[in-house]
Amino acid sequence: MSDDTKKPVTFGRRGLLKGLGAAATAAAFPTLWLPRNAYAATPASGTVEHLIYLRLGGGFRFTTAFNGDVADEFNPFGRSTARAPGTEWGVGALLDRASWLEGTAGAPLVDLGMKPVSAFSNEICVLPCVDHEPFSARADGNHGTALERFLTGYVGGTTSFLTYLNYGLREKVAMAAAQGRTILPAFSLGEAGMALGAGNYAGYRPPVLDGSGFERFAFDPDSSLPDWAASIATNLDTRFRNKLHEGVRSSVEAYQGSREATRAYGRIFRDPILRVQATSTELVDGISNKDLVTMFGDDSTGHEMVLALRLFHFGSPAVFLNQGFYDYHSKENDSLPDEIEKANRLISGLRTALKKMQHPTGGTYWDKTLVVLGSEMGRTTNGSKFNSAGGSDHSSDLPTRWMSMPMMGGVIDAAGKGGKRLGETRASDLKALGSVYTYRSVLKTMMDLLGADLSTVFPADNPIQDLFV
């Protein structure tokens, strides 16, 4: 490993080196990360009810936005001069962009309280050095394997993050069902790779919704049956179960239970508030679908964000969605500002909507929701502001390696981490000067804050305690 790629690694509580072999390895390398069982919860474990996990698709040049106080070769668009007071992290000038607030068209958004992202940068915490893999001597600049890490935690991972989450919340869901309440699972909006899982996890894969509404669920098959026919069907199921030996009833009961859950889900999916393209003016949780569409935009991504918030109304713990495509090997100098401006609108809209929306359990959705942005890799230009085509690439270097992931929400406010930077990079070459975290530690932190069981997930990675100390 060269001096330019070698980095200090500080991951929470590190395991001690054991044995002569480990001692010999330690003598060869100044810093060494070793796996160990890591279950420690954060002080905020279980304090979050909902998660918005937004992927900036294709590999995002984080240094242009969320780690902008670096050399011009990493951030050719400059630094914000309008960052909110008390902000430690490097706010890129691209986060100032908010043309959607301008003129007659922007007046309704201003009236709703939306602002440029840089104006509330002191409510956002940024982790400048989220790493692909601490064992690797270089970044993973491959689209396929980097995305696998982002979705599952590993190259070739067979279980996706949302599957782990649904599995980890199984006891909470079962408890609600015992009380006669149906809680929706986590949803992936359009990303099938976030719905992997086999074996014990197979039954906990999240639904993948292609589109931004539930219009196809308008028909209620149960309501079409007369009472006598419904009674016959129920009695037939009961007699079939009772005829079976007790040792084989469990599988039939599981099937019957899943069928009843499907009916319950169907009743939720037919609820009018999930018709997000209808722009209803009815207030639900203190805000209308019309106002939400006004905030997020009347396009597919805007509708998906509205749908995510409405799924939360029915207990869904998390929604994952993609935004944009930032793989600008050419014309990044022209295209990135407009594309990130669309992301800015979503971020600003989320902040505004979550603070307005009243949660069914009390307080606002902002108090109970965590918003996290990420991507499968960063981007590099190998020493220039842009490559020869006016774009950026991805390879094995530090700009590709570091994902500067932002987080916001009530739990960040409560921890006093709004505007804070957890870790640091040297401006001249992006060498890590502080804490480095793995994708898996970020995923595990999100699970912990949602109160999920962590005992079977990423045993070598701790939740990020630095967020709360």
GROMACS .gro file of C-alpha atoms in nm:
model
  469
    1MET     CA    1   0.000   0.000   0.000
    2SER     CA    2   0.142   0.339  -0.098
    3ASP     CA    3   0.154   0.641   0.130
    4ASP     CA    4  -0.124   0.801  -0.075
    5THR     CA    5  -0.371   0.520  -0.012
    6LYS     CA    6  -0.269   0.414   0.338
    7LYS     CA    7  -0.499   0.556   0.603
    8PRO     CA    8  -0.540   0.555   0.980
    9VAL     CA    9  -0.839   0.347   1.077
   10THR     CA   10  -1.034   0.404   1.396
   11PHE     CA   11  -1.345   0.191   1.427
   12GLY     CA   12  -1.513   0.231   1.763
   13ARG     CA   13  -1.393  -0.042   2.000
   14ARG     CA   14  -1.126  -0.247   1.831
   15GLY     CA   15  -1.046  -0.607   1.909
   16LEU     CA   16  -0.706  -0.687   2.061
   17LEU     CA   17  -0.447  -0.859   1.850
   18LYS     CA   18  -0.424  -1.222   1.948
   19GLY     CA   19  -0.154  -1.483   1.888
   20LEU     CA   20   0.194  -1.468   1.748
   21GLY     CA   21   0.067  -1.457   1.389
   22ALA     CA   22  -0.139  -1.147   1.459
   23ALA     CA   23   0.157  -0.989   1.639
   24ALA     CA   24   0.379  -1.047   1.340
   25THR     CA   25   0.121  -0.890   1.111
   26ALA     CA   26   0.089  -0.592   1.343
   27ALA     CA   27   0.463  -0.537   1.323
   28ALA     CA   28   0.437  -0.519   0.944
   29PHE     CA   29   0.146  -0.271   0.932
   30PRO     CA   30   0.108   0.036   1.156
   31THR     CA   31  -0.272   0.007   1.164
   32LEU     CA   32  -0.476  -0.309   1.135
   33TRP     CA   33  -0.849  -0.366   1.139
   34LEU     CA   34  -0.958  -0.710   1.264
   35PRO     CA   35  -1.311  -0.851   1.271
   36ARG     CA   36  -1.482  -0.941   1.595
   37ASN     CA   37  -1.832  -0.984   1.722
   38ALA     CA   38  -1.988  -0.640   1.755
   39TYR     CA   39  -2.336  -0.608   1.895
   40ALA     CA   40  -2.307  -0.292   2.106
   41ALA     CA   41  -2.610  -0.070   2.069
   42THR     CA   42  -2.590   0.309   2.061
   43PRO     CA   43  -2.748   0.527   2.333
   44ALA     CA   44  -3.021   0.611   2.079
   45SER     CA   45  -3.113   0.249   2.005
   46GLY     CA   46  -3.481   0.215   1.916
   47THR     CA   47  -3.554   0.589   1.921
   48VAL     CA   48  -3.629   0.612   1.548
   49GLU     CA   49  -3.951   0.488   1.386
   50HIS     CA   50  -3.874   0.551   1.020
   51LEU     CA   51  -3.582   0.570   0.777
   52ILE     CA   52  -3.549   0.732   0.434
   53TYR     CA   53  -3.246   0.582   0.262
   54LEU     CA   54  -3.171   0.766  -0.062
   55ARG     CA   55  -2.913   0.648  -0.313
   56LEU     CA   56  -2.753   0.899  -0.547
   57GLY     CA   57  -2.728   0.658  -0.837
   58GLY     CA   58  -2.425   0.563  -1.041
   59GLY     CA   59  -2.148   0.685  -0.812
   60PHE     CA   60  -2.162   1.037  -0.674
   61ARG     CA   61  -1.880   1.292  -0.655
   62PHE     CA   62  -1.929   1.359  -0.284
   63THR     CA   63  -1.656   1.621  -0.260
   64THR     CA   64  -1.863   1.859  -0.473
   65ALA     CA   65  -2.139   1.868  -0.213
   66PHE     CA   66  -2.085   1.709   0.131
   67ASN     CA   67  -1.708   1.738   0.171
   68GLY     CA   68  -1.646   2.055  -0.024
   69ASP     CA   69  -1.363   2.216   0.174
   70VAL     CA   70  -1.098   2.041  -0.033
   71ALA     CA   71  -0.864   2.116  -0.321
   72ASP     CA   72  -1.018   2.233  -0.649
   73GLU     CA   73  -0.933   1.904  -0.820
   74PHE     CA   74  -1.183   1.735  -0.586
   75ASN     CA   75  -1.441   2.015  -0.585
   76PRO     CA   76  -1.422   2.230  -0.897
   77PHE     CA   77  -1.759   2.394  -0.824
   78GLY     CA   78  -1.641   2.583  -0.516
   79ARG     CA   79  -1.759   2.624  -0.158
   80SER     CA   80  -2.083   2.765  -0.029
   81THR     CA   81  -2.070   3.116   0.113
   82ALA     CA   82  -2.420   3.072   0.256
   83ARG     CA   83  -2.368   2.775   0.486
   84ALA     CA   84  -2.568   2.791   0.807
   85PRO     CA   85  -2.384   2.913   1.120
   86GLY     CA   86  -2.225   2.636   1.324
   87THR     CA   87  -2.161   2.405   1.027
   88GLU     CA   88  -1.830   2.216   1.048
   89TRP     CA   89  -1.851   2.006   0.734
   90GLY     CA   90  -1.757   2.134   0.391
   91VAL     CA   91  -2.071   2.264   0.220
   92GLY     CA   92  -2.024   2.266  -0.156
   93ALA     CA   93  -2.157   2.558  -0.359
   94LEU     CA   94  -2.381   2.314  -0.546
   95LEU     CA   95  -2.594   2.287  -0.230
   96ASP     CA   96  -2.681   2.657  -0.271
   97ARG     CA   97  -2.869   2.581  -0.591
   98ALA     CA   98  -3.246   2.614  -0.552
   99SER     CA   99  -3.401   2.758  -0.868
  100TRP     CA  100  -3.721   2.578  -0.767
  101LEU     CA  101  -3.767   2.851  -0.504
  102GLU     CA  102  -3.755   3.131  -0.760
  103GLY     CA  103  -4.032   3.328  -0.930
  104THR     CA  104  -4.403   3.258  -0.937
  105ALA     CA  105  -4.353   2.882  -0.959
  106GLY     CA  106  -4.135   2.883  -0.649
  107ALA     CA  107  -4.362   3.099  -0.433
  108PRO     CA  108  -4.573   2.805  -0.302
  109LEU     CA  109  -4.255   2.624  -0.191
  110VAL     CA  110  -4.130   2.935  -0.013
  111ASP     CA  111  -4.468   2.966   0.156
  112LEU     CA  112  -4.443   2.604   0.271
  113GLY     CA  113  -4.106   2.683   0.430
  114MET     CA  114  -3.858   2.522   0.190
  115LYS     CA  115  -3.500   2.656   0.180
  116PRO     CA  116  -3.172   2.582   0.000
  117VAL     CA  117  -2.985   2.292   0.160
  118SER     CA  118  -2.694   2.517   0.256
  119ALA     CA  119  -2.935   2.724   0.467
  120PHE     CA  120  -2.992   2.432   0.705
  121SER     CA  121  -2.652   2.263   0.679
  122ASN     CA  122  -2.626   2.297   1.059
  123GLU     CA  123  -2.902   2.034   1.090
  124ILE     CA  124  -2.706   1.779   0.885
  125CYS     CA  125  -2.425   1.555   1.014
  126VAL     CA  126  -2.170   1.432   0.759
  127LEU     CA  127  -1.937   1.132   0.775
  128PRO     CA  128  -1.659   1.226   0.526
  129CYS     CA  129  -1.494   0.881   0.523
  130VAL     CA  130  -1.735   0.593   0.475
  131ASP     CA  131  -1.518   0.316   0.332
  132HIS     CA  132  -1.598   0.024   0.107
  133GLU     CA  133  -1.390  -0.232   0.290
  134PRO     CA  134  -1.118  -0.184   0.553
  135PHE     CA  135  -0.931  -0.496   0.443
  136SER     CA  136  -0.878  -0.365   0.092
  137ALA     CA  137  -0.568  -0.169  -0.004
  138ARG     CA  138  -0.765   0.031  -0.259
  139ALA     CA  139  -1.112   0.156  -0.344
  140ASP     CA  140  -1.370  -0.055  -0.523
  141GLY     CA  141  -1.432   0.141  -0.842
  142ASN     CA  142  -1.637  -0.131  -1.007
  143HIS     CA  143  -2.004  -0.050  -1.058
  144GLY     CA  144  -2.121  -0.405  -0.997
  145THR     CA  145  -1.927  -0.497  -0.685
  146ALA     CA  146  -1.947  -0.149  -0.532
  147LEU     CA  147  -2.325  -0.155  -0.564
  148GLU     CA  148  -2.334  -0.503  -0.407
  149ARG     CA  149  -2.147  -0.360  -0.108
  150PHE     CA  150  -2.392  -0.071  -0.086
  151LEU     CA  151  -2.701  -0.293  -0.098
  152THR     CA  152  -2.583  -0.593   0.104
  153GLY     CA  153  -2.261  -0.495   0.284
  154TYR     CA  154  -2.045  -0.741   0.089
  155VAL     CA  155  -1.936  -0.834  -0.261
  156GLY     CA  156  -2.160  -1.122  -0.356
  157GLY     CA  157  -2.384  -1.054  -0.056
  158THR     CA  158  -2.699  -1.268  -0.061
  159THR     CA  159  -2.906  -1.067   0.187
  160SER     CA  160  -2.997  -0.703   0.134
  161PHE     CA  161  -3.009  -0.434   0.399
  162LEU     CA  162  -3.388  -0.400   0.399
  163THR     CA  163  -3.423  -0.778   0.433
  164TYR     CA  164  -3.195  -0.770   0.736
  165LEU     CA  165  -3.406  -0.485   0.873
  166ASN     CA  166  -3.740  -0.662   0.827
  167TYR     CA  167  -3.593  -0.973   0.989
  168GLY     CA  168  -3.453  -0.770   1.276
  169LEU     CA  169  -3.794  -0.617   1.344
  170ARG     CA  170  -3.986  -0.945   1.328
  171GLU     CA  171  -4.069  -0.950   1.699
  172LYS     CA  172  -4.210  -0.597   1.686
  173VAL     CA  173  -4.430  -0.693   1.390
  174ALA     CA  174  -4.547  -1.013   1.561
  175MET     CA  175  -4.634  -0.821   1.878
  176ALA     CA  176  -4.841  -0.572   1.677
  177ALA     CA  177  -5.020  -0.857   1.497
  178ALA     CA  178  -5.106  -1.016   1.830
  179GLN     CA  179  -5.272  -0.686   1.921
  180GLY     CA  180  -5.469  -0.685   1.597
  181ARG     CA  181  -5.253  -0.423   1.423
  182THR     CA  182  -5.091  -0.463   1.083
  183ILE     CA  183  -4.751  -0.297   1.036
  184LEU     CA  184  -4.619  -0.263   0.684
  185PRO     CA  185  -4.262  -0.386   0.620
  186ALA     CA  186  -3.977  -0.182   0.473
  187PHE     CA  187  -4.023  -0.107   0.102
  188SER     CA  188  -3.781  -0.073  -0.187
  189LEU     CA  189  -3.909   0.163  -0.454
  190GLY     CA  190  -3.781   0.025  -0.781
  191GLU     CA  191  -3.453  -0.137  -0.666
  192ALA     CA  192  -3.475  -0.518  -0.680
  193GLY     CA  193  -3.120  -0.551  -0.549
  194MET     CA  194  -3.245  -0.425  -0.214
  195ALA     CA  195  -3.474  -0.729  -0.182
  196LEU     CA  196  -3.235  -1.024  -0.166
  197GLY     CA  197  -3.259  -1.294   0.097
  198ALA     CA  198  -3.258  -1.671   0.134
  199GLY     CA  199  -3.293  -1.929   0.409
  200ASN     CA  200  -3.410  -1.773   0.736
  201TYR     CA  201  -3.426  -1.434   0.566
  202ALA     CA  202  -3.634  -1.538   0.264
  203GLY     CA  203  -3.967  -1.451   0.421
  204TYR     CA  204  -3.849  -1.103   0.516
  205ARG     CA  205  -3.754  -0.966   0.176
  206PRO     CA  206  -3.907  -0.621   0.125
  207PRO     CA  207  -4.172  -0.557  -0.138
  208VAL     CA  208  -4.029  -0.391  -0.448
  209LEU     CA  209  -4.273  -0.140  -0.590
  210ASP     CA  210  -4.224  -0.045  -0.953
  211GLY     CA  211  -4.401   0.284  -0.983
  212SER     CA  212  -4.523   0.540  -0.735
  213GLY     CA  213  -4.868   0.430  -0.628
  214PHE     CA  214  -5.111   0.151  -0.550
  215GLU     CA  215  -5.374   0.221  -0.815
  216ARG     CA  216  -5.371  -0.145  -0.917
  217PHE     CA  217  -5.499  -0.241  -0.572
  218ALA     CA  218  -5.834  -0.067  -0.618
  219PHE     CA  219  -6.027  -0.395  -0.639
  220ASP     CA  220  -6.121  -0.568  -0.313
  221PRO     CA  221  -6.168  -0.943  -0.376
  222ASP     CA  222  -6.302  -1.007  -0.026
  223SER     CA  223  -6.586  -0.758  -0.067
  224SER     CA  224  -6.705  -0.939  -0.381
  225LEU     CA  225  -6.790  -1.253  -0.182
  226PRO     CA  226  -7.129  -1.279  -0.011
  227ASP     CA  227  -7.120  -1.359   0.359
  228TRP     CA  228  -7.223  -1.720   0.309
  229ALA     CA  229  -6.942  -1.781   0.058
  230ALA     CA  230  -6.681  -1.622   0.286
  231SER     CA  231  -6.804  -1.838   0.573
  232ILE     CA  232  -6.771  -2.155   0.364
  233ALA     CA  233  -6.411  -2.067   0.271
  234THR     CA  234  -6.317  -1.996   0.632
  235ASN     CA  235  -6.474  -2.315   0.761
  236LEU     CA  236  -6.302  -2.518   0.490
  237ASP     CA  237  -5.964  -2.381   0.597
  238THR     CA  238  -6.036  -2.462   0.962
  239ARG     CA  239  -6.147  -2.820   0.890
  240PHE     CA  240  -5.841  -2.881   0.673
  241ARG     CA  241  -5.610  -2.760   0.949
  242ASN     CA  242  -5.783  -2.964   1.218
  243LYS     CA  243  -5.748  -3.286   1.019
  244LEU     CA  244  -5.368  -3.256   1.013
  245HIS     CA  245  -5.133  -3.406   1.267
  246GLU     CA  246  -5.009  -3.144   1.513
  247GLY     CA  247  -4.652  -3.195   1.392
  248VAL     CA  248  -4.731  -3.064   1.043
  249ARG     CA  249  -4.987  -2.795   1.128
  250SER     CA  250  -4.730  -2.518   1.165
  251SER     CA  251  -4.659  -2.487   0.792
  252VAL     CA  252  -5.030  -2.470   0.711
  253GLU     CA  253  -5.087  -2.214   0.986
  254ALA     CA  254  -4.798  -2.007   0.850
  255TYR     CA  255  -4.954  -2.017   0.503
  256GLN     CA  256  -5.297  -1.921   0.637
  257GLY     CA  257  -5.138  -1.644   0.842
  258SER     CA  258  -4.951  -1.506   0.542
  259ARG     CA  259  -5.272  -1.513   0.340
  260GLU     CA  260  -5.451  -1.314   0.610
  261ALA     CA  261  -5.156  -1.072   0.619
  262THR     CA  262  -5.192  -1.031   0.242
  263ARG     CA  263  -5.559  -0.944   0.292
  264ALA     CA  264  -5.462  -0.692   0.560
  265TYR     CA  265  -5.198  -0.539   0.333
  266GLY     CA  266  -5.455  -0.521   0.055
  267ARG     CA  267  -5.688  -0.319   0.274
  268ILE     CA  268  -5.404  -0.074   0.344
  269PHE     CA  269  -5.297  -0.055  -0.019
  270ARG     CA  270  -5.650   0.046  -0.118
  271ASP     CA  271  -5.642   0.345   0.116
  272PRO     CA  272  -5.689   0.670  -0.080
  273ILE     CA  273  -5.387   0.841   0.078
  274LEU     CA  274  -5.161   0.600  -0.110
  275ARG     CA  275  -5.296   0.739  -0.439
  276VAL     CA  276  -5.020   0.997  -0.440
  277GLN     CA  277  -5.078   1.103  -0.800
  278ALA     CA  278  -5.433   1.208  -0.717
  279THR     CA  279  -5.305   1.520  -0.529
  280SER     CA  280  -5.579   1.505  -0.269
  281THR     CA  281  -5.628   1.811  -0.047
  282GLU     CA  282  -5.735   1.595   0.250
  283LEU     CA  283  -5.508   1.646   0.550
  284VAL     CA  284  -5.343   1.328   0.675
  285ASP     CA  285  -5.087   1.362   0.954
  286GLY     CA  286  -5.137   1.736   0.917
  287ILE     CA  287  -5.047   1.765   0.547
  288SER     CA  288  -5.214   1.691   0.213
  289ASN     CA  289  -5.084   1.490  -0.080
  290LYS     CA  290  -5.121   1.803  -0.289
  291ASP     CA  291  -4.880   1.996  -0.068
  292LEU     CA  292  -4.636   1.703  -0.063
  293VAL     CA  293  -4.635   1.684  -0.443
  294THR     CA  294  -4.581   2.061  -0.453
  295MET     CA  295  -4.273   2.017  -0.231
  296PHE     CA  296  -4.115   1.720  -0.405
  297GLY     CA  297  -4.222   1.779  -0.763
  298ASP     CA  298  -4.479   1.624  -0.994
  299ASP     CA  299  -4.247   1.362  -1.142
  300SER     CA  300  -4.176   0.996  -1.070
  301THR     CA  301  -3.911   1.060  -0.803
  302GLY     CA  302  -4.128   1.323  -0.636
  303HIS     CA  303  -4.422   1.083  -0.628
  304GLU     CA  304  -4.200   0.810  -0.482
  305MET     CA  305  -4.094   1.041  -0.199
  306VAL     CA  306  -4.457   1.128  -0.123
  307LEU     CA  307  -4.541   0.758  -0.124
  308ALA     CA  308  -4.255   0.687   0.116
  309LEU     CA  309  -4.396   0.931   0.370
  310ARG     CA  310  -4.745   0.788   0.331
  311LEU     CA  311  -4.617   0.432   0.383
  312PHE     CA  312  -4.479   0.553   0.715
  313HIS     CA  313  -4.837   0.636   0.818
  314PHE     CA  314  -4.904   0.262   0.814
  315GLY     CA  315  -4.598   0.171   1.018
  316SER     CA  316  -4.342   0.097   0.747
  317PRO     CA  317  -4.000   0.135   0.913
  318ALA     CA  318  -3.799   0.225   0.606
  319VAL     CA  319  -3.817   0.312   0.238
  320PHE     CA  320  -3.526   0.294  -0.004
  321LEU     CA  321  -3.522   0.481  -0.334
  322ASN     CA  322  -3.282   0.597  -0.602
  323GLN     CA  323  -3.239   0.953  -0.724
  324GLY     CA  324  -3.068   1.058  -1.045
  325PHE     CA  325  -2.773   0.900  -1.220
  326TYR     CA  326  -2.439   1.063  -1.150
  327ASP     CA  327  -2.204   0.849  -1.360
  328TYR     CA  328  -2.079   1.151  -1.552
  329HIS     CA  329  -1.768   1.033  -1.734
  330SER     CA  330  -1.831   1.329  -1.962
  331LYS     CA  331  -2.008   1.665  -1.934
  332GLU     CA  332  -2.018   1.656  -1.555
  333ASN     CA  333  -1.920   2.022  -1.558
  334ASP     CA  334  -2.250   2.101  -1.733
  335SER     CA  335  -2.481   1.825  -1.604
  336LEU     CA  336  -2.401   1.781  -1.235
  337PRO     CA  337  -2.530   2.121  -1.114
  338ASP     CA  338  -2.878   2.062  -1.260
  339GLU     CA  339  -2.896   1.701  -1.141
  340ILE     CA  340  -2.791   1.777  -0.786
  341GLU     CA  341  -3.041   2.061  -0.778
  342LYS     CA  342  -3.312   1.794  -0.809
  343ALA     CA  343  -3.161   1.613  -0.510
  344ASN     CA  344  -3.150   1.943  -0.321
  345ARG     CA  345  -3.525   1.980  -0.369
  346LEU     CA  346  -3.588   1.633  -0.226
  347ILE     CA  347  -3.366   1.702   0.076
  348SER     CA  348  -3.528   2.039   0.142
  349GLY     CA  349  -3.875   1.895   0.089
  350LEU     CA  350  -3.806   1.612   0.333
  351ARG     CA  351  -3.690   1.852   0.602
  352THR     CA  352  -3.996   2.071   0.553
  353ALA     CA  353  -4.249   1.790   0.529
  354LEU     CA  354  -4.115   1.590   0.824
  355LYS     CA  355  -4.124   1.897   1.048
  356LYS     CA  356  -4.485   1.972   0.947
  357MET     CA  357  -4.620   1.619   0.968
  358GLN     CA  358  -4.774   1.508   1.297
  359HIS     CA  359  -4.682   1.154   1.397
  360PRO     CA  360  -4.965   0.926   1.516
  361THR     CA  361  -4.771   0.851   1.836
  362GLY     CA  362  -4.713   1.220   1.916
  363GLY     CA  363  -4.464   1.483   1.807
  364THR     CA  364  -4.360   1.528   1.446
  365TYR     CA  365  -4.225   1.285   1.191
  366TRP     CA  366  -3.898   1.479   1.204
  367ASP     CA  367  -3.862   1.369   1.566
  368LYS     CA  368  -3.894   1.002   1.466
  369THR     CA  369  -3.730   0.981   1.121
  370LEU     CA  370  -3.370   0.946   1.005
  371VAL     CA  371  -3.272   1.055   0.654
  372VAL     CA  372  -2.950   0.912   0.506
  373LEU     CA  373  -2.794   0.969   0.162
  374GLY     CA  374  -2.531   0.750   0.003
  375SER     CA  375  -2.396   0.604  -0.318
  376GLU     CA  376  -2.194   0.303  -0.424
  377MET     CA  377  -1.870   0.499  -0.471
  378GLY     CA  378  -1.713   0.842  -0.497
  379ARG     CA  379  -1.549   0.981  -0.810
  380THR     CA  380  -1.201   1.088  -0.920
  381THR     CA  381  -1.027   1.291  -1.190
  382ASN     CA  382  -0.667   1.186  -1.111
  383GLY     CA  383  -0.543   1.536  -1.032
  384SER     CA  384  -0.752   1.758  -1.260
  385LYS     CA  385  -1.076   1.942  -1.202
  386PHE     CA  386  -1.238   1.726  -1.470
  387ASN     CA  387  -1.119   1.456  -1.704
  388SER     CA  388  -1.055   1.528  -2.072
  389ALA     CA  389  -1.426   1.488  -2.147
  390GLY     CA  390  -1.538   1.731  -1.878
  391GLY     CA  391  -1.639   1.450  -1.645
  392SER     CA  392  -1.505   1.228  -1.367
  393ASP     CA  393  -1.421   0.862  -1.331
  394HIS     CA  394  -1.384   0.596  -1.060
  395SER     CA  395  -1.077   0.387  -0.989
  396SER     CA  396  -0.879   0.269  -0.686
  397ASP     CA  397  -0.790   0.600  -0.520
  398LEU     CA  398  -0.917   0.793  -0.219
  399PRO     CA  399  -1.171   1.014  -0.402
  400THR     CA  400  -1.336   0.695  -0.524
  401ARG     CA  401  -1.304   0.530  -0.185
  402TRP     CA  402  -1.466   0.788   0.042
  403MET     CA  403  -1.841   0.829   0.052
  404SER     CA  404  -1.919   1.147   0.249
  405MET     CA  405  -2.261   1.039   0.372
  406PRO     CA  406  -2.500   1.299   0.523
  407MET     CA  407  -2.763   1.223   0.790
  408MET     CA  408  -3.042   1.440   0.926
  409GLY     CA  409  -3.349   1.407   1.146
  410GLY     CA  410  -3.463   1.448   1.504
  411VAL     CA  411  -3.221   1.188   1.638
  412ILE     CA  412  -2.931   1.389   1.495
  413ASP     CA  413  -3.067   1.706   1.655
  414ALA     CA  414  -3.116   1.534   1.990
  415ALA     CA  415  -2.758   1.407   1.985
  416GLY     CA  416  -2.626   1.757   1.918
  417LYS     CA  417  -2.466   1.643   1.592
  418GLY     CA  418  -2.638   1.883   1.354
  419GLY     CA  419  -2.370   2.055   1.146
  420LYS     CA  420  -2.099   1.825   1.281
  421ARG     CA  421  -1.839   1.634   1.083
  422LEU     CA  422  -1.745   1.287   1.208
  423GLY     CA  423  -1.397   1.241   1.067
  424GLU     CA  424  -1.194   1.455   0.831
  425THR     CA  425  -0.991   1.443   0.511
  426ARG     CA  426  -0.679   1.641   0.431
  427ALA     CA  427  -0.779   1.905   0.179
  428SER     CA  428  -0.480   1.852  -0.050
  429ASP     CA  429  -0.508   1.477  -0.111
  430LEU     CA  430  -0.813   1.344   0.083
  431LYS     CA  431  -0.600   1.143   0.320
  432ALA     CA  432  -0.811   1.049   0.623
  433LEU     CA  433  -0.725   1.252   0.934
  434GLY     CA  434  -0.998   1.113   1.156
  435SER     CA  435  -1.249   0.833   1.189
  436VAL     CA  436  -1.319   0.594   0.905
  437TYR     CA  437  -1.640   0.389   0.894
  438THR     CA  438  -1.756   0.100   0.679
  439TYR     CA  439  -2.076   0.074   0.481
  440ARG     CA  440  -2.171  -0.206   0.719
  441SER     CA  441  -2.128   0.014   1.026
  442VAL     CA  442  -2.361   0.271   0.869
  443LEU     CA  443  -2.619   0.003   0.785
  444LYS     CA  444  -2.592  -0.143   1.134
  445THR     CA  445  -2.634   0.202   1.289
  446MET     CA  446  -2.956   0.257   1.096
  447MET     CA  447  -3.086  -0.082   1.209
  448ASP     CA  448  -2.993  -0.007   1.570
  449LEU     CA  449  -3.169   0.330   1.572
  450LEU     CA  450  -3.481   0.155   1.440
  451GLY     CA  451  -3.459  -0.095   1.725
  452ALA     CA  452  -3.384  -0.400   1.512
  453ASP     CA  453  -3.215  -0.715   1.640
  454LEU     CA  454  -2.844  -0.690   1.550
  455SER     CA  455  -2.728  -1.033   1.668
  456THR     CA  456  -2.706  -1.192   1.322
  457VAL     CA  457  -2.591  -0.891   1.120
  458PHE     CA  458  -2.233  -0.787   1.028
  459PRO     CA  459  -2.063  -0.936   1.337
  460ALA     CA  460  -1.734  -0.750   1.278
  461ASP     CA  461  -1.887  -0.402   1.259
  462ASN     CA  462  -2.017  -0.184   1.542
  463PRO     CA  463  -2.293   0.074   1.518
  464ILE     CA  464  -2.138   0.420   1.509
  465GLN     CA  465  -2.111   0.534   1.869
  466ASP     CA  466  -1.951   0.864   1.760
  467LEU     CA  467  -2.292   0.995   1.662
  468PHE     CA  468  -2.391   1.003   2.029
  469VAL     CA  469  -2.078   1.091   2.225
   0.00000   0.00000   0.00000
